[in-house]
Amino acid sequence: MPGGFYVIICPMSKIKFTIITLFEEAMRPYLEASMMWKAAEKGLAEFEFVNLRDYGLGPHKSVDDTPYGGGDGMLLRCEPVFAAIEEIKEKDPSAEVILPTPAGRLWTQKYAKELSPKTTPKHYIILCPHYEGYDERILKLVDHKISLGRYVLTGGELPALIIIDSITRLIPGVLGGETSAEIESFSDDENELIEYPQYTKPADFRGDKVPEVLLSGHHQKVDEWRKAHMKKAEN
Ligand code: ADE
């Protein structure tokens, strides 16, 4: 049994993430301090870490090696990755594997909605690659290849946190009473996020005043104003 498990055990949670990483300590602080932790406390989400090193080869528990054909850097080897994922899937064959990779499908609000659990609980295994990449044969295990953008990061941990956050916040109850995730005016279009301007106190900040209609308490007029002021995300 691999070490590094830190979980609120809740078999009924709506979503479970098993994160395979060599850098658990880089991910824990975010999950323990954010709304993600509240989601775990409420029993809506469960986070579990698996240390890939526990499945490493030889006395040094090696998880990577040089690429055939030459080239710089090290690649994640198949054996530790297959062993870790097979062990997790033995316990839960329904778990789906996510691989953060710049070569994947671009992560959007629409994609997050697709992966967020609807009626039945979901279990995702997120494999966080490091080094210069992974052995291509690892892709046989992967259900969802996800790119956070057309740039390259040093590892899968930051993408994993973003994926976890954006899926988990869509679960009813995570954000609180008003189900803010639904109220948000994101369009379903793959790349077009739309939002209206929002203000809080004070109503006058250094002469910069909040639009009068928002102070009126007139819900219909507020809705009309918001619709009229919707704006697309900048490109
Ligand atoms: N790993 C490295 N860069 C990445 C990116 N842009 N998206 C997802 N995973 C990555």
mmCIF file of C-alpha atoms and ligand atoms in Angstrom:
data_model
loop_
_atom_site.group_PDB
_atom_site.id
_atom_site.type_symbol
_atom_site.label_atom_id
_atom_site.label_comp_id
_atom_site.label_asym_id
_atom_site.label_seq_id
_atom_site.Cartn_x
_atom_site.Cartn_y
_atom_site.Cartn_z
ATOM 1 C CA MET A 1 0.000 0.000 0.000
ATOM 2 C CA PRO A 2 1.570 3.327 -1.008
ATOM 3 C CA GLY A 3 2.050 6.007 1.648
ATOM 4 C CA GLY A 4 1.060 9.648 1.549
ATOM 5 C CA PHE A 5 -2.674 9.332 1.977
ATOM 6 C CA TYR A 6 -4.360 12.320 3.584
ATOM 7 C CA VAL A 7 -8.080 12.148 3.248
ATOM 8 C CA ILE A 8 -11.365 12.789 4.817
ATOM 9 C CA ILE A 9 -12.840 9.373 4.120
ATOM 10 C CA CYS A 10 -16.333 9.802 2.803
ATOM 11 C CA PRO A 11 -17.573 6.971 0.612
ATOM 12 C CA MET A 12 -20.576 9.028 -0.511
ATOM 13 C CA SER A 13 -18.630 12.066 -1.724
ATOM 14 C CA LYS A 14 -19.751 13.375 -5.104
ATOM 15 C CA ILE A 15 -16.248 13.512 -6.450
ATOM 16 C CA LYS A 16 -12.983 11.838 -5.616
ATOM 17 C CA PHE A 17 -9.571 12.749 -6.968
ATOM 18 C CA THR A 18 -6.642 10.389 -6.606
ATOM 19 C CA ILE A 19 -3.556 12.423 -7.441
ATOM 20 C CA ILE A 20 -0.451 10.549 -8.529
ATOM 21 C CA THR A 21 2.515 12.853 -7.990
ATOM 22 C CA LEU A 22 6.065 13.134 -6.730
ATOM 23 C CA PHE A 23 5.256 16.554 -5.247
ATOM 24 C CA GLU A 24 2.401 16.066 -2.828
ATOM 25 C CA GLU A 25 3.844 18.787 -0.585
ATOM 26 C CA ALA A 26 3.444 21.333 -3.375
ATOM 27 C CA MET A 27 -0.258 20.535 -3.772
ATOM 28 C CA ARG A 28 -1.433 20.027 -0.194
ATOM 29 C CA PRO A 29 -1.393 23.679 0.939
ATOM 30 C CA TYR A 30 -3.876 24.746 -1.727
ATOM 31 C CA LEU A 31 -6.257 21.863 -1.136
ATOM 32 C CA GLU A 32 -6.069 22.361 2.628
ATOM 33 C CA ALA A 33 -6.675 26.109 2.593
ATOM 34 C CA SER A 34 -9.226 26.742 -0.120
ATOM 35 C CA MET A 35 -12.873 26.057 -0.831
ATOM 36 C CA MET A 36 -11.609 22.612 -1.774
ATOM 37 C CA TRP A 37 -11.049 21.822 1.880
ATOM 38 C CA LYS A 38 -14.541 23.080 2.706
ATOM 39 C CA ALA A 39 -15.888 20.761 0.000
ATOM 40 C CA ALA A 40 -14.020 17.876 1.639
ATOM 41 C CA GLU A 41 -15.315 18.821 5.091
ATOM 42 C CA LYS A 42 -18.861 18.893 3.746
ATOM 43 C CA GLY A 43 -18.319 15.391 2.367
ATOM 44 C CA LEU A 44 -18.766 16.559 -1.232
ATOM 45 C CA ALA A 45 -15.198 15.919 -2.359
ATOM 46 C CA GLU A 46 -12.385 13.589 -1.426
ATOM 47 C CA PHE A 47 -8.698 14.048 -2.203
ATOM 48 C CA GLU A 48 -6.183 11.258 -2.052
ATOM 49 C CA PHE A 49 -2.473 11.289 -2.842
ATOM 50 C CA VAL A 50 -0.435 8.459 -4.259
ATOM 51 C CA ASN A 51 3.351 8.862 -4.308
ATOM 52 C CA LEU A 52 4.636 7.603 -7.646
ATOM 53 C CA ARG A 53 8.018 6.966 -5.985
ATOM 54 C CA ASP A 54 6.430 4.087 -4.045
ATOM 55 C CA TYR A 55 6.144 2.277 -7.378
ATOM 56 C CA GLY A 56 9.655 3.209 -8.568
ATOM 57 C CA LEU A 57 12.209 0.695 -9.775
ATOM 58 C CA GLY A 58 15.374 -0.519 -8.067
ATOM 59 C CA PRO A 59 17.063 0.698 -4.919
ATOM 60 C CA HIS A 60 16.607 4.334 -5.953
ATOM 61 C CA LYS A 61 12.927 3.859 -6.729
ATOM 62 C CA SER A 62 13.534 5.311 -10.162
ATOM 63 C CA VAL A 63 10.489 6.545 -12.108
ATOM 64 C CA ASP A 64 12.152 8.012 -15.204
ATOM 65 C CA ASP A 65 14.780 7.293 -17.845
ATOM 66 C CA THR A 66 16.427 8.739 -20.950
ATOM 67 C CA PRO A 67 14.557 8.764 -24.290
ATOM 68 C CA TYR A 68 15.295 6.143 -26.947
ATOM 69 C CA GLY A 69 16.719 7.842 -30.023
ATOM 70 C CA GLY A 70 18.486 10.436 -27.892
ATOM 71 C CA GLY A 71 17.564 13.888 -26.746
ATOM 72 C CA ASP A 72 17.625 15.918 -23.587
ATOM 73 C CA GLY A 73 15.843 15.159 -20.378
ATOM 74 C CA MET A 74 14.151 12.254 -18.753
ATOM 75 C CA LEU A 75 10.811 10.600 -19.456
ATOM 76 C CA LEU A 76 8.381 9.007 -17.025
ATOM 77 C CA ARG A 77 8.701 5.227 -17.368
ATOM 78 C CA CYS A 78 5.729 2.963 -17.984
ATOM 79 C CA GLU A 79 6.227 0.471 -15.143
ATOM 80 C CA PRO A 80 5.659 2.733 -12.107
ATOM 81 C CA VAL A 81 2.750 4.527 -13.778
ATOM 82 C CA PHE A 82 1.009 1.304 -14.842
ATOM 83 C CA ALA A 83 1.564 -0.255 -11.401
ATOM 84 C CA ALA A 84 0.114 2.756 -9.573
ATOM 85 C CA ILE A 85 -2.916 3.152 -11.827
ATOM 86 C CA GLU A 86 -3.639 -0.586 -11.970
ATOM 87 C CA GLU A 87 -3.642 -0.746 -8.174
ATOM 88 C CA ILE A 88 -6.072 2.162 -7.900
ATOM 89 C CA LYS A 89 -8.310 0.761 -10.647
ATOM 90 C CA GLU A 90 -8.376 -2.655 -8.987
ATOM 91 C CA LYS A 91 -10.221 -0.986 -6.107
ATOM 92 C CA ASP A 92 -12.379 1.191 -8.373
ATOM 93 C CA PRO A 93 -12.577 0.090 -12.025
ATOM 94 C CA SER A 94 -14.865 3.039 -12.814
ATOM 95 C CA ALA A 95 -12.123 5.600 -12.093
ATOM 96 C CA GLU A 96 -11.150 7.684 -15.138
ATOM 97 C CA VAL A 97 -7.589 8.811 -15.774
ATOM 98 C CA ILE A 98 -6.727 12.453 -16.453
ATOM 99 C CA LEU A 99 -3.337 13.415 -17.866
ATOM 100 C CA PRO A 100 -2.378 17.101 -17.830
ATOM 101 C CA THR A 101 -0.339 17.678 -20.986
ATOM 102 C CA PRO A 102 0.200 20.657 -23.294
ATOM 103 C CA ALA A 103 -0.813 18.324 -26.135
ATOM 104 C CA GLY A 104 -4.302 17.767 -24.701
ATOM 105 C CA ARG A 105 -7.732 19.282 -25.318
ATOM 106 C CA LEU A 106 -7.875 22.869 -24.133
ATOM 107 C CA TRP A 107 -9.430 23.194 -20.670
ATOM 108 C CA THR A 108 -12.521 25.419 -20.712
ATOM 109 C CA GLN A 109 -15.611 26.008 -18.586
ATOM 110 C CA LYS A 110 -17.555 23.769 -20.981
ATOM 111 C CA TYR A 111 -15.030 20.959 -20.525
ATOM 112 C CA ALA A 112 -15.124 21.393 -16.724
ATOM 113 C CA LYS A 113 -18.917 21.031 -16.847
ATOM 114 C CA GLU A 114 -18.573 17.863 -18.914
ATOM 115 C CA LEU A 115 -16.322 16.251 -16.301
ATOM 116 C CA SER A 116 -18.213 17.453 -13.246
ATOM 117 C CA PRO A 117 -20.409 14.697 -11.756
ATOM 118 C CA LYS A 118 -24.074 14.804 -12.744
ATOM 119 C CA THR A 119 -26.151 12.104 -11.070
ATOM 120 C CA THR A 120 -23.590 9.555 -9.950
ATOM 121 C CA PRO A 121 -20.321 10.121 -8.031
ATOM 122 C CA LYS A 122 -17.153 10.361 -10.135
ATOM 123 C CA HIS A 123 -13.628 9.245 -9.385
ATOM 124 C CA TYR A 124 -10.731 10.753 -11.322
ATOM 125 C CA ILE A 125 -7.122 9.661 -11.153
ATOM 126 C CA ILE A 126 -4.850 12.571 -12.116
ATOM 127 C CA LEU A 127 -1.382 11.572 -13.217
ATOM 128 C CA CYS A 128 1.047 14.471 -12.831
ATOM 129 C CA PRO A 129 3.983 13.996 -15.193
ATOM 130 C CA HIS A 130 7.278 15.700 -14.520
ATOM 131 C CA TYR A 131 10.602 15.888 -16.170
ATOM 132 C CA GLU A 132 10.523 16.333 -19.934
ATOM 133 C CA GLY A 133 7.499 14.163 -20.527
ATOM 134 C CA TYR A 134 6.303 10.574 -20.497
ATOM 135 C CA ASP A 135 6.641 7.342 -22.447
ATOM 136 C CA GLU A 136 3.975 7.430 -25.184
ATOM 137 C CA ARG A 137 2.654 3.998 -24.124
ATOM 138 C CA ILE A 138 1.300 5.592 -20.934
ATOM 139 C CA LEU A 139 -1.454 7.148 -23.078
ATOM 140 C CA LYS A 140 -3.148 3.721 -23.279
ATOM 141 C CA LEU A 141 -4.239 4.306 -19.678
ATOM 142 C CA VAL A 142 -5.569 7.819 -20.211
ATOM 143 C CA ASP A 143 -9.220 8.838 -20.665
ATOM 144 C CA HIS A 144 -8.782 12.620 -20.716
ATOM 145 C CA LYS A 145 -5.698 14.483 -21.975
ATOM 146 C CA ILE A 146 -6.054 18.075 -20.780
ATOM 147 C CA SER A 147 -4.072 21.178 -21.714
ATOM 148 C CA LEU A 148 -4.285 24.261 -19.526
ATOM 149 C CA GLY A 149 -3.108 26.486 -22.348
ATOM 150 C CA ARG A 150 -0.656 26.794 -25.156
ATOM 151 C CA TYR A 151 2.393 27.114 -22.936
ATOM 152 C CA VAL A 152 4.611 24.630 -21.148
ATOM 153 C CA LEU A 153 4.871 24.191 -17.386
ATOM 154 C CA THR A 154 7.442 22.119 -15.494
ATOM 155 C CA GLY A 155 4.920 19.583 -14.278
ATOM 156 C CA GLY A 156 1.317 18.479 -13.949
ATOM 157 C CA GLU A 157 0.738 19.685 -10.385
ATOM 158 C CA LEU A 158 -0.480 23.222 -11.167
ATOM 159 C CA PRO A 159 -2.756 21.993 -13.986
ATOM 160 C CA ALA A 160 -4.088 19.279 -11.641
ATOM 161 C CA LEU A 161 -5.033 21.869 -8.996
ATOM 162 C CA ILE A 162 -6.781 24.017 -11.584
ATOM 163 C CA ILE A 163 -8.685 21.039 -12.981
ATOM 164 C CA ILE A 164 -9.693 19.918 -9.466
ATOM 165 C CA ASP A 165 -10.816 23.404 -8.459
ATOM 166 C CA SER A 166 -12.831 24.132 -11.575
ATOM 167 C CA ILE A 167 -14.646 20.775 -11.498
ATOM 168 C CA THR A 168 -15.265 20.733 -7.740
ATOM 169 C CA ARG A 169 -16.734 24.240 -7.524
ATOM 170 C CA LEU A 170 -19.492 23.174 -9.937
ATOM 171 C CA ILE A 171 -20.832 20.599 -7.479
ATOM 172 C CA PRO A 172 -24.003 21.941 -5.840
ATOM 173 C CA GLY A 173 -23.303 22.849 -2.216
ATOM 174 C CA VAL A 174 -19.597 23.569 -2.637
ATOM 175 C CA LEU A 175 -19.975 27.310 -3.140
ATOM 176 C CA GLY A 176 -22.836 27.773 -0.705
ATOM 177 C CA GLY A 177 -26.521 28.642 -0.765
ATOM 178 C CA GLU A 178 -26.813 30.626 -3.929
ATOM 179 C CA THR A 179 -25.127 27.957 -6.093
ATOM 180 C CA SER A 180 -22.982 30.739 -7.468
ATOM 181 C CA ALA A 181 -21.492 28.500 -10.131
ATOM 182 C CA GLU A 182 -24.858 28.321 -11.893
ATOM 183 C CA ILE A 183 -25.656 32.008 -11.505
ATOM 184 C CA GLU A 184 -22.414 32.887 -13.232
ATOM 185 C CA SER A 185 -23.028 34.032 -16.739
ATOM 186 C CA PHE A 186 -20.551 31.842 -18.507
ATOM 187 C CA SER A 187 -21.654 30.982 -21.974
ATOM 188 C CA ASP A 188 -21.517 27.368 -23.041
ATOM 189 C CA ASP A 189 -19.455 28.278 -26.024
ATOM 190 C CA GLU A 190 -16.057 26.577 -25.767
ATOM 191 C CA ASN A 191 -13.971 29.743 -25.661
ATOM 192 C CA GLU A 192 -16.362 32.547 -24.867
ATOM 193 C CA LEU A 193 -16.697 33.456 -21.225
ATOM 194 C CA ILE A 194 -19.085 36.280 -20.519
ATOM 195 C CA GLU A 195 -19.451 38.306 -17.354
ATOM 196 C CA TYR A 196 -21.077 41.523 -16.237
ATOM 197 C CA PRO A 197 -19.393 44.164 -14.052
ATOM 198 C CA GLN A 198 -19.926 43.790 -10.308
ATOM 199 C CA TYR A 199 -19.459 46.202 -7.406
ATOM 200 C CA THR A 200 -19.453 46.106 -3.615
ATOM 201 C CA LYS A 201 -19.243 48.772 -0.886
ATOM 202 C CA PRO A 202 -18.469 51.648 -0.888
ATOM 203 C CA ALA A 203 -21.011 53.032 -3.372
ATOM 204 C CA ASP A 204 -18.617 55.923 -4.041
ATOM 205 C CA PHE A 205 -14.894 55.204 -4.126
ATOM 206 C CA ARG A 206 -12.854 58.358 -4.684
ATOM 207 C CA GLY A 207 -15.622 59.756 -6.833
ATOM 208 C CA ASP A 208 -15.987 56.571 -8.866
ATOM 209 C CA LYS A 209 -19.657 55.734 -8.336
ATOM 210 C CA VAL A 210 -21.497 52.404 -8.562
ATOM 211 C CA PRO A 211 -24.213 52.610 -11.258
ATOM 212 C CA GLU A 212 -27.407 53.918 -9.649
ATOM 213 C CA VAL A 213 -29.599 51.054 -10.880
ATOM 214 C CA LEU A 214 -27.594 48.506 -8.848
ATOM 215 C CA LEU A 215 -28.432 50.406 -5.658
ATOM 216 C CA SER A 216 -32.137 50.591 -6.541
ATOM 217 C CA GLY A 217 -33.208 47.178 -5.245
ATOM 218 C CA HIS A 218 -35.253 46.809 -8.445
ATOM 219 C CA HIS A 219 -34.431 43.234 -9.494
ATOM 220 C CA GLN A 220 -35.836 43.400 -13.014
ATOM 221 C CA LYS A 221 -33.945 46.598 -13.774
ATOM 222 C CA VAL A 222 -30.775 45.111 -12.286
ATOM 223 C CA ASP A 223 -31.163 42.044 -14.543
ATOM 224 C CA GLU A 224 -31.701 44.266 -17.588
ATOM 225 C CA TRP A 225 -28.631 46.336 -16.711
ATOM 226 C CA ARG A 226 -26.505 43.199 -16.289
ATOM 227 C CA LYS A 227 -27.657 41.756 -19.620
ATOM 228 C CA ALA A 228 -26.884 45.054 -21.349
ATOM 229 C CA HIS A 229 -23.383 45.153 -19.839
ATOM 230 C CA MET A 230 -22.295 41.559 -20.489
ATOM 231 C CA LYS A 231 -18.791 41.484 -21.871
ATOM 232 C CA LYS A 232 -16.701 38.804 -23.481
ATOM 233 C CA ALA A 233 -13.422 37.697 -21.995
ATOM 234 C CA GLU A 234 -10.443 39.398 -23.589
ATOM 235 C CA ASN A 235 -8.317 37.403 -25.940
HETATM 236 N N1 ADE B 1 2.150 20.221 -18.391
HETATM 237 C C1 ADE B 1 3.052 21.115 -18.814
HETATM 238 N N2 ADE B 1 2.494 22.146 -19.421
HETATM 239 C C2 ADE B 1 1.148 21.916 -19.389
HETATM 240 C C3 ADE B 1 0.009 22.605 -19.876
HETATM 241 N N3 ADE B 1 0.118 23.765 -20.523
HETATM 242 N N4 ADE B 1 -1.180 22.056 -19.681
HETATM 243 C C4 ADE B 1 -1.303 20.886 -19.052
HETATM 244 N N5 ADE B 1 -0.275 20.184 -18.581
HETATM 245 C C5 ADE B 1 0.950 20.688 -18.747
#
